[in-house]
């Protein structure tokens, strides 16, 4: 690329993750990769499972998932229960968060774009959801690998 003075300027090439984060910042989605695929290796090392794997686990199984929050809902008729939908590179996971768990979570963490939820699988026929026992913002402070810092909050919140 040439500058206004005619000299050639070498611009750094964006990494695939930087491309995806830029897509999310400008349009709220990416036609390329999902942001979590860039940290899946780290998540797997920590015992954190993908949504598709969590959905195959038996009733009552304890799992930890991390996902981009698509929606937060607190219907007036649900007695303070929060319903979350998380998305990773394999699909979506619905989580039911009891009022006490939600209130115990730091207010800043409740609004983060990427959440980590630990809980137990509940099955009702074909419907699978995660009954949350703990939730927190995904913390990347102890990693030197790919980072999702810069991923904007895009969830639709009804609470």
C-alpha positions as semicolon CSV with decimal commas, in nm:
position;residue;x (nm);y (nm);z (nm)
1;X;0,000;0,000;0,000
2;X;0,127;0,349;-0,078
3;X;0,103;0,640;0,159
4;X;-0,004;0,989;0,054
5;X;0,362;1,075;-0,008
6;X;0,402;0,781;-0,246
7;X;0,617;0,566;-0,018
8;X;0,526;0,200;0,027
9;X;0,384;0,122;0,369
10;X;0,391;-0,239;0,485
11;X;0,084;-0,308;0,694
12;X;0,083;-0,607;0,925
13;X;-0,138;-0,894;0,814
14;X;-0,421;-0,964;1,057
15;X;-0,432;-1,308;1,215
16;X;-0,744;-1,522;1,160
17;X;-0,853;-1,443;1,518
18;X;-0,804;-1,069;1,461
19;X;-1,018;-1,099;1,146
20;X;-1,297;-1,270;1,340
21;X;-1,284;-1,017;1,627
22;X;-1,296;-0,735;1,372
23;X;-1,598;-0,898;1,207
24;X;-1,777;-0,919;1,544
25;X;-1,687;-0,559;1,630
26;X;-1,823;-0,424;1,302
27;X;-2,119;-0,651;1,226
28;X;-2,183;-0,867;1,533
29;X;-2,101;-1,192;1,352
30;X;-1,844;-1,357;1,132
31;X;-1,888;-1,564;0,820
32;X;-1,551;-1,719;0,901
33;X;-1,459;-1,898;1,219
34;X;-1,626;-1,880;1,560
35;X;-1,416;-1,698;1,824
36;X;-1,413;-1,995;2,061
37;X;-1,246;-2,226;1,812
38;X;-0,927;-2,025;1,868
39;X;-0,922;-2,109;2,240
40;X;-1,072;-2,462;2,224
41;X;-0,736;-2,630;2,287
42;X;-0,694;-2,430;2,608
43;X;-1,055;-2,498;2,710
44;X;-1,008;-2,872;2,653
45;X;-0,691;-2,871;2,862
46;X;-0,898;-2,723;3,146
47;X;-1,167;-2,991;3,112
48;X;-1,418;-2,749;2,960
49;X;-1,639;-2,925;2,707
50;X;-1,797;-2,801;2,386
51;X;-2,174;-2,753;2,367
52;X;-2,218;-3,053;2,137
53;X;-2,036;-3,273;2,390
54;X;-2,228;-3,137;2,689
55;X;-2,556;-3,217;2,515
56;X;-2,457;-3,585;2,489
57;X;-2,379;-3,625;2,859
58;X;-2,608;-3,823;3,088
59;X;-2,867;-3,671;3,319
60;X;-2,697;-3,527;3,626
61;X;-2,348;-3,519;3,474
62;X;-2,135;-3,229;3,591
63;X;-1,991;-3,021;3,307
64;X;-1,821;-2,688;3,253
65;X;-1,890;-2,495;2,933
66;X;-1,772;-2,162;2,796
67;X;-1,964;-1,970;2,535
68;X;-2,052;-1,638;2,381
69;X;-2,375;-1,520;2,545
70;X;-2,652;-1,492;2,284
71;X;-2,935;-1,407;2,523
72;X;-3,022;-1,345;2,886
73;X;-3,386;-1,374;2,987
74;X;-3,566;-1,333;3,318
75;X;-3,939;-1,380;3,269
76;X;-4,151;-1,217;3,536
77;X;-4,322;-1,551;3,597
78;X;-3,995;-1,743;3,658
79;X;-3,940;-1,635;4,022
80;X;-3,599;-1,482;3,949
81;X;-3,461;-1,767;3,738
82;X;-3,242;-1,652;3,448
83;X;-3,232;-1,837;3,117
84;X;-2,910;-1,804;2,916
85;X;-2,820;-1,923;2,570
86;X;-2,449;-1,972;2,506
87;X;-2,285;-2,043;2,172
88;X;-1,952;-2,199;2,086
89;X;-1,806;-2,330;1,761
90;X;-2,015;-2,650;1,788
91;X;-2,359;-2,507;1,862
92;X;-2,568;-2,368;2,146
93;X;-2,627;-2,463;2,509
94;X;-2,921;-2,347;2,715
95;X;-2,855;-2,280;3,082
96;X;-3,096;-2,230;3,370
97;X;-2,950;-2,007;3,640
98;X;-3,125;-2,009;3,979
99;X;-3,176;-1,669;4,140
100;X;-2,925;-1,741;4,419
101;X;-2,651;-1,838;4,169
102;X;-2,718;-1,525;3,961
103;X;-2,705;-1,300;4,267
104;X;-2,384;-1,464;4,390
105;X;-2,213;-1,387;4,058
106;X;-2,033;-1,054;4,031
107;X;-2,249;-0,794;3,851
108;X;-1,970;-0,726;3,601
109;X;-1,939;-1,099;3,524
110;X;-2,313;-1,121;3,457
111;X;-2,273;-0,877;3,165
112;X;-1,960;-1,024;3,007
113;X;-1,975;-1,139;2,643
114;X;-1,815;-1,478;2,724
115;X;-1,934;-1,679;3,024
116;X;-1,808;-1,994;3,191
117;X;-2,081;-2,203;3,353
118;X;-2,042;-2,508;3,574
119;X;-2,346;-2,717;3,645
120;X;-2,538;-3,038;3,590
121;X;-2,706;-3,165;3,277
122;X;-3,084;-3,193;3,291
123;X;-3,280;-3,384;3,028
124;X;-3,651;-3,372;2,955
125;X;-3,702;-3,590;2,648
126;X;-3,506;-3,432;2,365
127;X;-3,458;-3,106;2,558
128;X;-3,119;-3,067;2,726
129;X;-3,011;-2,779;2,943
130;X;-2,747;-2,700;3,200
131;X;-2,861;-2,624;3,554
132;X;-2,599;-2,369;3,659
133;X;-2,427;-2,400;3,994
134;X;-2,154;-2,143;3,926
135;X;-2,093;-1,884;3,659
136;X;-1,817;-1,637;3,591
137;X;-1,667;-1,431;3,314
138;X;-1,416;-1,628;3,106
139;X;-1,081;-1,518;3,252
140;X;-0,784;-1,517;3,017
141;X;-0,542;-1,341;3,250
142;X;-0,338;-1,656;3,309
143;X;-0,292;-1,755;2,946
144;X;-0,042;-1,648;2,686
145;X;-0,232;-1,806;2,397
146;X;-0,505;-1,658;2,177
147;X;-0,726;-1,405;2,353
148;X;-1,087;-1,303;2,304
149;X;-1,019;-0,956;2,446
150;X;-1,202;-0,713;2,221
151;X;-1,500;-0,939;2,156
152;X;-1,800;-0,707;2,199
153;X;-2,109;-0,786;2,401
154;X;-2,378;-0,878;2,149
155;X;-2,637;-1,059;2,357
156;X;-3,005;-0,983;2,351
157;X;-3,093;-0,921;2,713
158;X;-3,442;-0,937;2,858
159;X;-3,366;-0,899;3,226
